[in-house]
mmCIF file of C-alpha atoms and ligand atoms in Angstrom:
data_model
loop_
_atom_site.group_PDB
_atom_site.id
_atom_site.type_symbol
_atom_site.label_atom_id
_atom_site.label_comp_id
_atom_site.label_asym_id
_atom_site.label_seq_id
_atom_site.Cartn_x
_atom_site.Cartn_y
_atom_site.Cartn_z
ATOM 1 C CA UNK A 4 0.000 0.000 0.000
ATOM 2 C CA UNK A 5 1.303 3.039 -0.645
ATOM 3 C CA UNK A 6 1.651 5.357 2.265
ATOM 4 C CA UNK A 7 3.499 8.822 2.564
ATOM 5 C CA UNK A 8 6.876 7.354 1.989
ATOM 6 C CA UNK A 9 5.537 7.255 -1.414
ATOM 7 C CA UNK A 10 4.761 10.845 -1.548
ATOM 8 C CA UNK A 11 7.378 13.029 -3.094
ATOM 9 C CA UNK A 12 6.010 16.211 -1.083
ATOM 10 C CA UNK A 13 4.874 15.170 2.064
ATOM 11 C CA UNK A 14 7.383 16.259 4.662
ATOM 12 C CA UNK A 15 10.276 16.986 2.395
ATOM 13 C CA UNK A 16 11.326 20.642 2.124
ATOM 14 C CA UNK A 17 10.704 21.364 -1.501
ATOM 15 C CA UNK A 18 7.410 22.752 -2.595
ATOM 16 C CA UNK A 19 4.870 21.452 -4.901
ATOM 17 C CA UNK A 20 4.726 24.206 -7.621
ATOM 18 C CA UNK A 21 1.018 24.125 -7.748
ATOM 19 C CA UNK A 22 -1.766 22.696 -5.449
ATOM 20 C CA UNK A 23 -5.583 21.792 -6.375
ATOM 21 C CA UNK A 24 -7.933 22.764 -3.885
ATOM 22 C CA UNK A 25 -11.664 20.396 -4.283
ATOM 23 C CA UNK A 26 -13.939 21.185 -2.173
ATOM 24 C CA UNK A 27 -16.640 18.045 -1.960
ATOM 25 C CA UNK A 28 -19.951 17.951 -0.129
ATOM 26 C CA UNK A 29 -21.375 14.562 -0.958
ATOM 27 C CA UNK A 30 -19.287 13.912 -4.264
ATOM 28 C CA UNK A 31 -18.796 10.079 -3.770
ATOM 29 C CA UNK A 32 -20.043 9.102 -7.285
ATOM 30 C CA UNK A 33 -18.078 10.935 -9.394
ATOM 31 C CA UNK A 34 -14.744 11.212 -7.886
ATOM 32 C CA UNK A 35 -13.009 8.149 -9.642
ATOM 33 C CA UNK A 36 -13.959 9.783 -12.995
ATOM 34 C CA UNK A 37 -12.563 13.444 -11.228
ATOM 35 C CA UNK A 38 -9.174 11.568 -10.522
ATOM 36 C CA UNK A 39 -8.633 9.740 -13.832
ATOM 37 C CA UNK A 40 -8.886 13.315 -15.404
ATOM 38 C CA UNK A 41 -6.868 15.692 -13.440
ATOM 39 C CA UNK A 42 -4.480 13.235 -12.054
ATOM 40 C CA UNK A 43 -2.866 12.974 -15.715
ATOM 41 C CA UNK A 44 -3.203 17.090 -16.666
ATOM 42 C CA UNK A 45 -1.084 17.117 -13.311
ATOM 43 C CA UNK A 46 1.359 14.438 -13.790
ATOM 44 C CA UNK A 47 2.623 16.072 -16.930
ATOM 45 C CA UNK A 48 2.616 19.896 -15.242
ATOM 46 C CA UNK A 49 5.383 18.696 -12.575
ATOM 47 C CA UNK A 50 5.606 18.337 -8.664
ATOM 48 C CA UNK A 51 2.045 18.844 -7.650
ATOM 49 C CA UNK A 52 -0.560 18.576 -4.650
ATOM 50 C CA UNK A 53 -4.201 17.719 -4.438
ATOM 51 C CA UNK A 54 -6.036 18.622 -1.442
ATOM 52 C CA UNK A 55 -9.599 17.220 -0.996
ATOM 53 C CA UNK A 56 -11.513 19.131 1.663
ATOM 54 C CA UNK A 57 -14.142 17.141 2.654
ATOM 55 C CA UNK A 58 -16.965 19.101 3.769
ATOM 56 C CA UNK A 59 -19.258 16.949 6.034
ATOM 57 C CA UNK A 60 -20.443 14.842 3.638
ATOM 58 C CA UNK A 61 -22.990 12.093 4.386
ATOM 59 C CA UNK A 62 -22.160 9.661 1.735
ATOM 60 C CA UNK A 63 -18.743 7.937 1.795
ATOM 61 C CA UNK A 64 -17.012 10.476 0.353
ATOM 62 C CA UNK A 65 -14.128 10.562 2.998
ATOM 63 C CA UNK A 66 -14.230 6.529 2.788
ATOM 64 C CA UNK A 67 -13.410 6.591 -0.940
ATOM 65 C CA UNK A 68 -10.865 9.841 -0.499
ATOM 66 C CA UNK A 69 -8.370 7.297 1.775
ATOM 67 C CA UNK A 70 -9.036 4.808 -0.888
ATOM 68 C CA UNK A 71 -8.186 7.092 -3.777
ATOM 69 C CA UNK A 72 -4.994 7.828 -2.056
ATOM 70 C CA UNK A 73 -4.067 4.508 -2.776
ATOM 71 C CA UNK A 74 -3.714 5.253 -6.013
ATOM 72 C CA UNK A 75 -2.815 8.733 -5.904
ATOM 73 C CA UNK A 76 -0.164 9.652 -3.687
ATOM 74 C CA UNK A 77 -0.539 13.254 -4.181
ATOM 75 C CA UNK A 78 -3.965 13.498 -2.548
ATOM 76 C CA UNK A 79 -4.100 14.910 0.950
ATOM 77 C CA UNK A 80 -7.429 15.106 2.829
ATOM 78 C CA UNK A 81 -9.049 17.388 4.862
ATOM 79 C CA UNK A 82 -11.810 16.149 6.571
ATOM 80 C CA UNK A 83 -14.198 18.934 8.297
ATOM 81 C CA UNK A 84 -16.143 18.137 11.610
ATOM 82 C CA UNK A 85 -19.417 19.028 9.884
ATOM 83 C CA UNK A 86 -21.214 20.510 6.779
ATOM 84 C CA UNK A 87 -19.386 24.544 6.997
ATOM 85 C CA UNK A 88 -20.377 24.888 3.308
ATOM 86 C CA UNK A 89 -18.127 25.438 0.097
ATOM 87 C CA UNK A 90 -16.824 29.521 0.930
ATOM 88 C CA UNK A 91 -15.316 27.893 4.097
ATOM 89 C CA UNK A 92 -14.493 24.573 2.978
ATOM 90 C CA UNK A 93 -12.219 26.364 -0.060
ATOM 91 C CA UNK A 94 -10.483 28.576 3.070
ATOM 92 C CA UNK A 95 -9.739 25.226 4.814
ATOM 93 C CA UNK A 96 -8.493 23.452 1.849
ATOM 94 C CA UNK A 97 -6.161 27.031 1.088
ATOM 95 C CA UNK A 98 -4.731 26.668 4.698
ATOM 96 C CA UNK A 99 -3.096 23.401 4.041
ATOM 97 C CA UNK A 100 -1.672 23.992 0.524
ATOM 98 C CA UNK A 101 2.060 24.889 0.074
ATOM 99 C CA UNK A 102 2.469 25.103 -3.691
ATOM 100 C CA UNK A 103 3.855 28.247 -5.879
ATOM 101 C CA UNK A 104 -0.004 28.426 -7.129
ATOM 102 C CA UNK A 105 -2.859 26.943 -6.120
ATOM 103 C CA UNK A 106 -5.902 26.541 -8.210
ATOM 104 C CA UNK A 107 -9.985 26.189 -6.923
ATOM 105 C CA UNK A 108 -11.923 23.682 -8.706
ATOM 106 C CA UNK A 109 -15.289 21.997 -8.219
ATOM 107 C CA UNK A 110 -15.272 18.451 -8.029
ATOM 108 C CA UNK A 111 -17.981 17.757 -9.820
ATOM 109 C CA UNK A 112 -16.042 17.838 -12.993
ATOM 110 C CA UNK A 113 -17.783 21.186 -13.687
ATOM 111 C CA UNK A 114 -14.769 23.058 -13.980
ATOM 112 C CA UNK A 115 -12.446 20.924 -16.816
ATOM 113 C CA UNK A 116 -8.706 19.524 -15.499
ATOM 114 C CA UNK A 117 -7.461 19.694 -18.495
ATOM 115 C CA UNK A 118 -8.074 23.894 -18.640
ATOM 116 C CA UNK A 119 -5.382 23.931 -15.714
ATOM 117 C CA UNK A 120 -2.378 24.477 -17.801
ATOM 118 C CA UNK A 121 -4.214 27.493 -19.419
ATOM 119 C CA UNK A 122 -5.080 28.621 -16.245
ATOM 120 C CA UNK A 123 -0.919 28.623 -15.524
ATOM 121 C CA UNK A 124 -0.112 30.156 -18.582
ATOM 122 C CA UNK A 125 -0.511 33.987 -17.626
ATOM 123 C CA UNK A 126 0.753 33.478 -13.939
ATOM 124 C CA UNK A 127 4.454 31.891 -15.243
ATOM 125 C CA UNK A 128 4.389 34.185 -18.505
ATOM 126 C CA UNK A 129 3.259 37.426 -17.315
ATOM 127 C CA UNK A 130 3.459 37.422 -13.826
ATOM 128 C CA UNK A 131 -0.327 37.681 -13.307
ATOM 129 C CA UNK A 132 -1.220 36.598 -9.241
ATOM 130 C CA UNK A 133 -5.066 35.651 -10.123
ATOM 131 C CA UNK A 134 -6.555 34.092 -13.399
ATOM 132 C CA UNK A 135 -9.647 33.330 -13.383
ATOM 133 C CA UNK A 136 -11.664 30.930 -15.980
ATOM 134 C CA UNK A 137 -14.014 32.820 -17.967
ATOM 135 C CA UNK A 138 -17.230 30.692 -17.966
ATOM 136 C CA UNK A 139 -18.041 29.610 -21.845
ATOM 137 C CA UNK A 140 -20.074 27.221 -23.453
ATOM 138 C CA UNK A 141 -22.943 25.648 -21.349
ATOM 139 C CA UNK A 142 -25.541 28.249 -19.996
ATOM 140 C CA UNK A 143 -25.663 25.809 -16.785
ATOM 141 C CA UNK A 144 -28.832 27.346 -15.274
ATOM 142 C CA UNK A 145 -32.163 27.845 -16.311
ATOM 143 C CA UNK A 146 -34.127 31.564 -17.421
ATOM 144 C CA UNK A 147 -34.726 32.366 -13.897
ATOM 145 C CA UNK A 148 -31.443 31.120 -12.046
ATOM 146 C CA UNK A 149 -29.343 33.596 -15.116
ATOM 147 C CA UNK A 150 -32.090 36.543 -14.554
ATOM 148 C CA UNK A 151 -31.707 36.130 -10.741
ATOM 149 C CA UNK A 152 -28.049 36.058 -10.703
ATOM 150 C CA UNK A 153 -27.548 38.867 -13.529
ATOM 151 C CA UNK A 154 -29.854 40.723 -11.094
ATOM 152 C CA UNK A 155 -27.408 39.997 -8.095
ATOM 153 C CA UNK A 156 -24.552 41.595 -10.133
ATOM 154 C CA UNK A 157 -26.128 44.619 -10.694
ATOM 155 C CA UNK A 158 -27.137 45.185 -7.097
ATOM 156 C CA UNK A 159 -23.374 44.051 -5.918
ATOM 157 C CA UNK A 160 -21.955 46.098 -8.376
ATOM 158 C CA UNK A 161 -24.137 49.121 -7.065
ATOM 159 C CA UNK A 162 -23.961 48.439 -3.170
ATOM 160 C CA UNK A 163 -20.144 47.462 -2.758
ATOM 161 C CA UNK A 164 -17.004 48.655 -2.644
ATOM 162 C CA UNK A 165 -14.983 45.964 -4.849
ATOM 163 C CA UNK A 166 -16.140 44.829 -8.306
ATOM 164 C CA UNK A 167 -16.962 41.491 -9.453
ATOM 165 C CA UNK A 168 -17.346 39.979 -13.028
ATOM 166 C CA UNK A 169 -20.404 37.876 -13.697
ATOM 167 C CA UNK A 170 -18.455 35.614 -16.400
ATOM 168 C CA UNK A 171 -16.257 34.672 -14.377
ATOM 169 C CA UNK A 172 -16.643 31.522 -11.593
ATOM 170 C CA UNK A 173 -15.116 29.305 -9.093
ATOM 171 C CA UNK A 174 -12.029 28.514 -11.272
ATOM 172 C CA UNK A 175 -9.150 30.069 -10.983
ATOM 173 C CA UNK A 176 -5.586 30.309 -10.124
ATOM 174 C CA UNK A 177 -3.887 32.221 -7.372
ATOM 175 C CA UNK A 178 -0.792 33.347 -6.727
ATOM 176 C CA UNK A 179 0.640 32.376 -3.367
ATOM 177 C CA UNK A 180 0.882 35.734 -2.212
ATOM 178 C CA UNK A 181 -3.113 36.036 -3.133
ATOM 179 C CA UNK A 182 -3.172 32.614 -0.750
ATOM 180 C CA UNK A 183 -1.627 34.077 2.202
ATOM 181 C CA UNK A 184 -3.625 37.612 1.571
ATOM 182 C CA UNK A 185 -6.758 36.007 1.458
ATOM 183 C CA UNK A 186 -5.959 33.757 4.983
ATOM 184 C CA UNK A 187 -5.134 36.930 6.768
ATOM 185 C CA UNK A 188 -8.677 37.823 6.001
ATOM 186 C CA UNK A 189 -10.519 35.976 9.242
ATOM 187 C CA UNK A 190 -13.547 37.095 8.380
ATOM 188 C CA UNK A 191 -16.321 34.823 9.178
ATOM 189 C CA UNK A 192 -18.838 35.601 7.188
ATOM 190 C CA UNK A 193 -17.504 35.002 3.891
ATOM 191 C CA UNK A 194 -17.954 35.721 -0.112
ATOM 192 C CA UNK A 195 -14.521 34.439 -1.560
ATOM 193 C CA UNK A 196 -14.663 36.104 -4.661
ATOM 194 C CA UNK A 197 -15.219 39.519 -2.678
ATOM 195 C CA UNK A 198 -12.527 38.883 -0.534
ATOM 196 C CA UNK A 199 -10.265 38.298 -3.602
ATOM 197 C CA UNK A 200 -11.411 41.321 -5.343
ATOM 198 C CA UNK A 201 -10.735 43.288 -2.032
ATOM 199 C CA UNK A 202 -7.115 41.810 -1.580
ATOM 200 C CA UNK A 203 -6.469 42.996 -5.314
ATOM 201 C CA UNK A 204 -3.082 42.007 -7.527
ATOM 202 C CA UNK A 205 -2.694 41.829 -10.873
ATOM 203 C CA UNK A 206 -5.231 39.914 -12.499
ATOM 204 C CA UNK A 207 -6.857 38.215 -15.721
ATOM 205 C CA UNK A 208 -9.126 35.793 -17.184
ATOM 206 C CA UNK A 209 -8.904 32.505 -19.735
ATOM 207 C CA UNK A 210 -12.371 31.835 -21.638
ATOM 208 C CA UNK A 211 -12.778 27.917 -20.744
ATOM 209 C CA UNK A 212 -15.712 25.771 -21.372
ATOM 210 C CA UNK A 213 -18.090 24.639 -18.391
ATOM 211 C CA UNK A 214 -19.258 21.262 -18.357
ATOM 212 C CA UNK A 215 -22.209 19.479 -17.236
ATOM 213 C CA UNK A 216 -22.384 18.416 -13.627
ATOM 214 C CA UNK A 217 -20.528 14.714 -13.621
ATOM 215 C CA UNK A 218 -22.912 12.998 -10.782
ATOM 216 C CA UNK A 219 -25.644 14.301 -8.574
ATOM 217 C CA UNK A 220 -27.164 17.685 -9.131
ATOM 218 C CA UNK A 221 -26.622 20.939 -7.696
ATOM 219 C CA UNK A 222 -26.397 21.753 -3.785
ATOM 220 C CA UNK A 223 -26.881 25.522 -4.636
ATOM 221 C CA UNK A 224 -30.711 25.643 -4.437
ATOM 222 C CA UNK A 225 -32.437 29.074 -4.429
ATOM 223 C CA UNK A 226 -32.169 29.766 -0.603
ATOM 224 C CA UNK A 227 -28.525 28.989 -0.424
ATOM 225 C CA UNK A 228 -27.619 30.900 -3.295
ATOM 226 C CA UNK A 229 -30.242 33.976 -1.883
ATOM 227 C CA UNK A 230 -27.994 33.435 1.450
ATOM 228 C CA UNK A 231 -24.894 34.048 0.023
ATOM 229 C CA UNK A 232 -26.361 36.893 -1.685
ATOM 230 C CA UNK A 233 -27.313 38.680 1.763
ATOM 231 C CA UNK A 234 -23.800 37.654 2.710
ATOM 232 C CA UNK A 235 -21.406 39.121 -0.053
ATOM 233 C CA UNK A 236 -23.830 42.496 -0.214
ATOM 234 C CA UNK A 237 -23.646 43.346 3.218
ATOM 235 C CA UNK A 238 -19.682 41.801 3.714
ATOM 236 C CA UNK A 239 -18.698 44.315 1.024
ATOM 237 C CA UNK A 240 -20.272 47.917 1.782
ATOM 238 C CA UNK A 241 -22.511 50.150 4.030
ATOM 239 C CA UNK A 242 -24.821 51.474 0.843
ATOM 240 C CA UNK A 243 -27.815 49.258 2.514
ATOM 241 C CA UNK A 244 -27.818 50.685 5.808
ATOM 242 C CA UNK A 245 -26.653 54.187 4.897
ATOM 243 C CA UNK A 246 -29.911 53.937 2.142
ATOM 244 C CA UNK A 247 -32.309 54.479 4.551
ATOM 245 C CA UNK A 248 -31.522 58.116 5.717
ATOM 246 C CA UNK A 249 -32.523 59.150 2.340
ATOM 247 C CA UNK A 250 -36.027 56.389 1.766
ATOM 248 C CA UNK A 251 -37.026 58.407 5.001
ATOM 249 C CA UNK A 252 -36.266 61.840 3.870
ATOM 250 C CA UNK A 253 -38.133 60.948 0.820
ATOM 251 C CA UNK A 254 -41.185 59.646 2.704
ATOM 252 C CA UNK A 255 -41.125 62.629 5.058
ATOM 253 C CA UNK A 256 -40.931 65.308 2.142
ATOM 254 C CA UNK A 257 -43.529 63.085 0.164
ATOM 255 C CA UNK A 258 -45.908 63.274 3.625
ATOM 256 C CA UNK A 259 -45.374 66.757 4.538
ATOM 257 C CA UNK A 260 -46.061 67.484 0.471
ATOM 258 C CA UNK A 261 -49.597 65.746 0.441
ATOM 259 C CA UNK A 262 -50.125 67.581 4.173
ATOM 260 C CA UNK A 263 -50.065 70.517 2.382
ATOM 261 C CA UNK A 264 -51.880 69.555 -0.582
ATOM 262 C CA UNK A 265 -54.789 68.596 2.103
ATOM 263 C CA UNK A 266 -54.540 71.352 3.783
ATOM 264 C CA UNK A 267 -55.053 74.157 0.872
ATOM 265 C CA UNK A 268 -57.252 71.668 -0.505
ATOM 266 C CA UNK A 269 -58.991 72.039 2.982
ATOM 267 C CA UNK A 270 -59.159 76.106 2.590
ATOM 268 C CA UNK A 271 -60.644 76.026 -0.996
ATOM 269 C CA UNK A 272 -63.044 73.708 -0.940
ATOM 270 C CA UNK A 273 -63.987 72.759 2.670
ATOM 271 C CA UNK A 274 -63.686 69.250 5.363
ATOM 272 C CA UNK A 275 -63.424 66.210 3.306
ATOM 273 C CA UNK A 276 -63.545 63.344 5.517
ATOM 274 C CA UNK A 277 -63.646 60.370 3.954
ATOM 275 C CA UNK A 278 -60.140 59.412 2.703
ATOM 276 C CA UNK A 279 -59.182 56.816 5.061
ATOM 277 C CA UNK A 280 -58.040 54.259 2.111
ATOM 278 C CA UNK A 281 -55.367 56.543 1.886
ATOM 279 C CA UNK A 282 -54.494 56.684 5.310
ATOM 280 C CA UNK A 283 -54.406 52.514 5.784
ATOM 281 C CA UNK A 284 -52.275 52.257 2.664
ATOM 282 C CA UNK A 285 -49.473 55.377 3.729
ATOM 283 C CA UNK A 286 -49.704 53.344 7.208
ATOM 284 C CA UNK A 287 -49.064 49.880 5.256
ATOM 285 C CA UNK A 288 -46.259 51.275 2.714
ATOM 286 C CA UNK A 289 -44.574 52.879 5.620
ATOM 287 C CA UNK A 290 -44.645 50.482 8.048
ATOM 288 C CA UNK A 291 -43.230 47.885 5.500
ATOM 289 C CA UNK A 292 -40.352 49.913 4.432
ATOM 290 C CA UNK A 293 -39.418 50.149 8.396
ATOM 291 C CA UNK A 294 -39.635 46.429 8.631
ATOM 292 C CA UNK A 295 -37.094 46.400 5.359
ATOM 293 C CA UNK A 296 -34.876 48.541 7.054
ATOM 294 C CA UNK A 297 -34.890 47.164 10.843
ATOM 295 C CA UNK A 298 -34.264 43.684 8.563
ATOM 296 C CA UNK A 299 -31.628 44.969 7.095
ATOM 297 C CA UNK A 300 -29.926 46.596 10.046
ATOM 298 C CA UNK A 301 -30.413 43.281 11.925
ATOM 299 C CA UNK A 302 -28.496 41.651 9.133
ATOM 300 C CA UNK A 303 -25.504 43.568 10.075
ATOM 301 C CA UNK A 304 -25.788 43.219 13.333
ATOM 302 C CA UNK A 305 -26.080 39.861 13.175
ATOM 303 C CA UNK A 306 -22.813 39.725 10.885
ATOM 304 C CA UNK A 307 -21.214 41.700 13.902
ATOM 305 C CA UNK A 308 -22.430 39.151 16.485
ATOM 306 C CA UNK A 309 -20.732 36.203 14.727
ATOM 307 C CA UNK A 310 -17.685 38.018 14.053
ATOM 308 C CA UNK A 311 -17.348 38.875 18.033
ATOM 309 C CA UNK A 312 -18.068 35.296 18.988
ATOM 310 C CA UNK A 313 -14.612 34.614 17.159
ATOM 311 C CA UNK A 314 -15.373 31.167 16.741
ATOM 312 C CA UNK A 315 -13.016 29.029 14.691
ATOM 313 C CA UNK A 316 -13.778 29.604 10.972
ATOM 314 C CA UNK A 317 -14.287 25.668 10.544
ATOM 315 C CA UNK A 318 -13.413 22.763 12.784
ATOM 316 C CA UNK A 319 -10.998 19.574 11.130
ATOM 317 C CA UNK A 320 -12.587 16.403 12.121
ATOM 318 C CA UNK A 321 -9.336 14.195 10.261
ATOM 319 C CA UNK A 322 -6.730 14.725 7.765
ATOM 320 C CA UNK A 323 -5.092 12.096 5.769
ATOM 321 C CA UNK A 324 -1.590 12.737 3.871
ATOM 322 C CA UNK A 325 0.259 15.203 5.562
ATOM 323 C CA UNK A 326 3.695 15.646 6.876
ATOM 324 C CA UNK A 327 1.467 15.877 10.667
ATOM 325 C CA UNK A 328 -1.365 13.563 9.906
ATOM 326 C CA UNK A 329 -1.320 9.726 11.639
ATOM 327 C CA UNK A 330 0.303 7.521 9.003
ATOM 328 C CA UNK A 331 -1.764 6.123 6.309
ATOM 329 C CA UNK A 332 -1.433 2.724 7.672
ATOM 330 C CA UNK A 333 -4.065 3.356 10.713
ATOM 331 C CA UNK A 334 -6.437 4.282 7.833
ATOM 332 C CA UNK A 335 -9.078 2.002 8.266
ATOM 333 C CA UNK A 336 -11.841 1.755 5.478
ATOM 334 C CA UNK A 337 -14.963 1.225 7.296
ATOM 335 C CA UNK A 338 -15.915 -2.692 5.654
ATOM 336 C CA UNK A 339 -19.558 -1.530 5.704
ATOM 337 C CA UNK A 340 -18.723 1.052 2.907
ATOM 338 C CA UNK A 341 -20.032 0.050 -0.403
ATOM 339 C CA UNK A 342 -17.149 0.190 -2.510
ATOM 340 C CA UNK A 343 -18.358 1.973 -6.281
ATOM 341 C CA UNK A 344 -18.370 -0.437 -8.810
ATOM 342 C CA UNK A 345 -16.089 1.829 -11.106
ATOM 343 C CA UNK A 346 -13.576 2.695 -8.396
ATOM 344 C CA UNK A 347 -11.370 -0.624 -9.515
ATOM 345 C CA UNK A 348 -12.755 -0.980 -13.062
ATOM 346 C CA UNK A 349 -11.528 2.862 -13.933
ATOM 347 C CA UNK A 350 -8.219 1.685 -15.833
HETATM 348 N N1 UDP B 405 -19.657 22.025 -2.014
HETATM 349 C C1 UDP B 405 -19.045 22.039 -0.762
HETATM 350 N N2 UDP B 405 -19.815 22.285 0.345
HETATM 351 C C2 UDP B 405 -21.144 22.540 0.268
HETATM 352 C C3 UDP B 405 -21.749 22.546 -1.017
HETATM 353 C C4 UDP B 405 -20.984 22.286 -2.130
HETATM 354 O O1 UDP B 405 -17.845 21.822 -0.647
HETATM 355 O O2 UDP B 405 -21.767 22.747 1.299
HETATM 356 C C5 UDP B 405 -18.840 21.742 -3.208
HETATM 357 C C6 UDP B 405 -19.417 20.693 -4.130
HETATM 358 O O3 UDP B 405 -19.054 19.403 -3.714
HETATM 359 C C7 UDP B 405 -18.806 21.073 -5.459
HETATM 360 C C8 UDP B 405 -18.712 22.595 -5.368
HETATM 361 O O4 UDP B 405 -18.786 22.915 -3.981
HETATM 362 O O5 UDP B 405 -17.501 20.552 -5.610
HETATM 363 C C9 UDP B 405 -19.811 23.286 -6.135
HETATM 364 O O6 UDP B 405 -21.070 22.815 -5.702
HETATM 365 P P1 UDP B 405 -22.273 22.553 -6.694
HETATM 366 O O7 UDP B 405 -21.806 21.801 -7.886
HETATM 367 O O8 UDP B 405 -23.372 21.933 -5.887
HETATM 368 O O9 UDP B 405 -22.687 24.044 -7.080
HETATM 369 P P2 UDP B 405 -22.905 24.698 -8.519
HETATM 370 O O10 UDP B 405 -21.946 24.073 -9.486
HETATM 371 O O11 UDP B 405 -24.309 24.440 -8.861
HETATM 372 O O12 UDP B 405 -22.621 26.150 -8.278
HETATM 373 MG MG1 MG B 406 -21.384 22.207 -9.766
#
């Protein structure tokens, strides 16, 4: 069985020049086929690292990781102590790379292995410290999903302080000095590409294709994606609670306008009483828009209240493969794990 003493990086001094961060939350299915595509791209880019963060899943995903590293030598494993989600599964993962670069890819063969060598092409060329894969080919969402999220741009683009760009995704390269930027960021309420955009350097974009999801379907389901929408507006600026100084000055000067407009009306042509439609809707619209605000204030406070707590960004439950994890050896596959039927029949 292959163990570290197999591994050329583990422990030894020398740095992998680039390491593969894969975030997986219940990716079981398709990680044989993941393996048998980047493992090769890598083998013929030179002394590499992948590290699989393993982020609670509930399928055997962590089983089939030790297995994997069987095979592959280069995979290291983080295993988280629950579900954190992918932001702070990607941070974990970051923590425990050492290469020159690192690139972020979905394991869901979503994002293609073999566009990694384009991906390294501007950083050793040119020097850039982030290139990011411009998203081509597959529109991977539906009408509403695309209107929703080109709607989320705008407002993002409108209400923060850094600037994102809607083609681009998850993939990407980073510079090690983007790496150690983006860990001094503790944060805990975090939108990664934000926090990149905030940290700056040099950067650029490759136009690669998208695929189809591999296995399983999405995890990003409208209320997740809606929650990390809440998150990366109000991580990134002050425009929504600063906002409403000026919706009330605009509903005061609109009230005090239609007092007076009542009140000549009054003079001219005498008491009009009824008019109390009027009064239940100005009572409805304004009471609503002090409920949006107090929401929205509560949002941020509620961002401060986690980031006072100063938990631990994530917990690690395990980790398999590095130069401080137990040796490979007291690995034990739990017997009960189905193995999957193409993990031996891949070759
Ligand atoms: N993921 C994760 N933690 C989560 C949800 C997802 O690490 O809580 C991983 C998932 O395994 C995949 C990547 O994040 O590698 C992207 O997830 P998914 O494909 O569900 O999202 P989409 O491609 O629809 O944006
Ligand atoms: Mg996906």
């Amino acid at each position: 069985m292959s163990g570290s003493a197999d591994d050329p990086v583990a422990g030894s001094a020398e740095r992998p020049l680039i390491s593969v961060v894969l975030p997986m939350h219940n990716e079981s299915r398709g990680l044989a086929r993941l393996f048998e595509r980047l493992v090769p791209v890598l083998d013929a880019i030179g002394r590499y690292e992948m590290v699989a963060i393993d982020d609670g899943s509930t399928d055997d995903t962590l089983a089939r990781l030790k297995q994997l590293r069987r095979s592959y030598p280069h995979l290291r494993v983080v295993s988280l102590s629950r579900n954190f989600g992918k932001e702070i599964a990607v941070t974990a993962g970051l923590a425990r790379t050492s290469g020159a670069c690192v690139v972020i890819m979905d394991s869901d063969l979503q994002h293609i292995p073999e566009g990694i060598p384009a991906l390294m092409e501007p950083w050793k060329r040119e020097g850039f410290a982030i290139v990011y894969a411009l998203r081509v080919g597959l529109d991977r969402c539906g009408a509403l999903r695309s209107t929703l999220s080109a709607a989320f741009y705008k407002v993002f683009d409108f209400m923060s302080e850094v600037k994102i760009d809607r083609e681009t995704g998850d993939f990407l390269l980073l510079d090690r000095r983007v790496v150690d930027a983006f860990l001094a960021m503790t944060e805990r309420n975090r939108f990664n590409r934000g926090l990149l955009a905030w940290a700056g350097f040099r950067n650029t974009t490759v136009p690669l294709e998208v695929e189809a999801r591999h296995a399983g379907s999405s995890q990003f389901g409208f209320l997740r994606l809606a929650r990390l929408a809440v998150t990366a507006i109000t991580a990134f600026g002050t425009l929504p609670l600063r906002i409403w100084s000026y919706i009330g000055m605009i509903f005061a000067l609109a009230g005090l306008g239609y007092g007076a407009f009542i009140a000549i009306r009054t003079l001219i042509f005498g008491a009009d009483v009824p008019g109390y439609p009027s009064i239940i809707v100005a009572v409805l619209v304004s009471a609503g828009v002090q409920l949006i605000g107090l929401g929205i204030i509560g949002e941020y406070i509620g961002h401060v209240y986690s980031e006072v707590k100063r938990r631990p960004l994530y917990l690690v439950q395990e980790t398999v493969g590095f130069a401080d994890s137990p040796a490979d050896e007291a690995v034990v596959v739990e017997p009960e794990t189905p193995l999957a039927p193409d993990l031996g029949g891949g070759e």
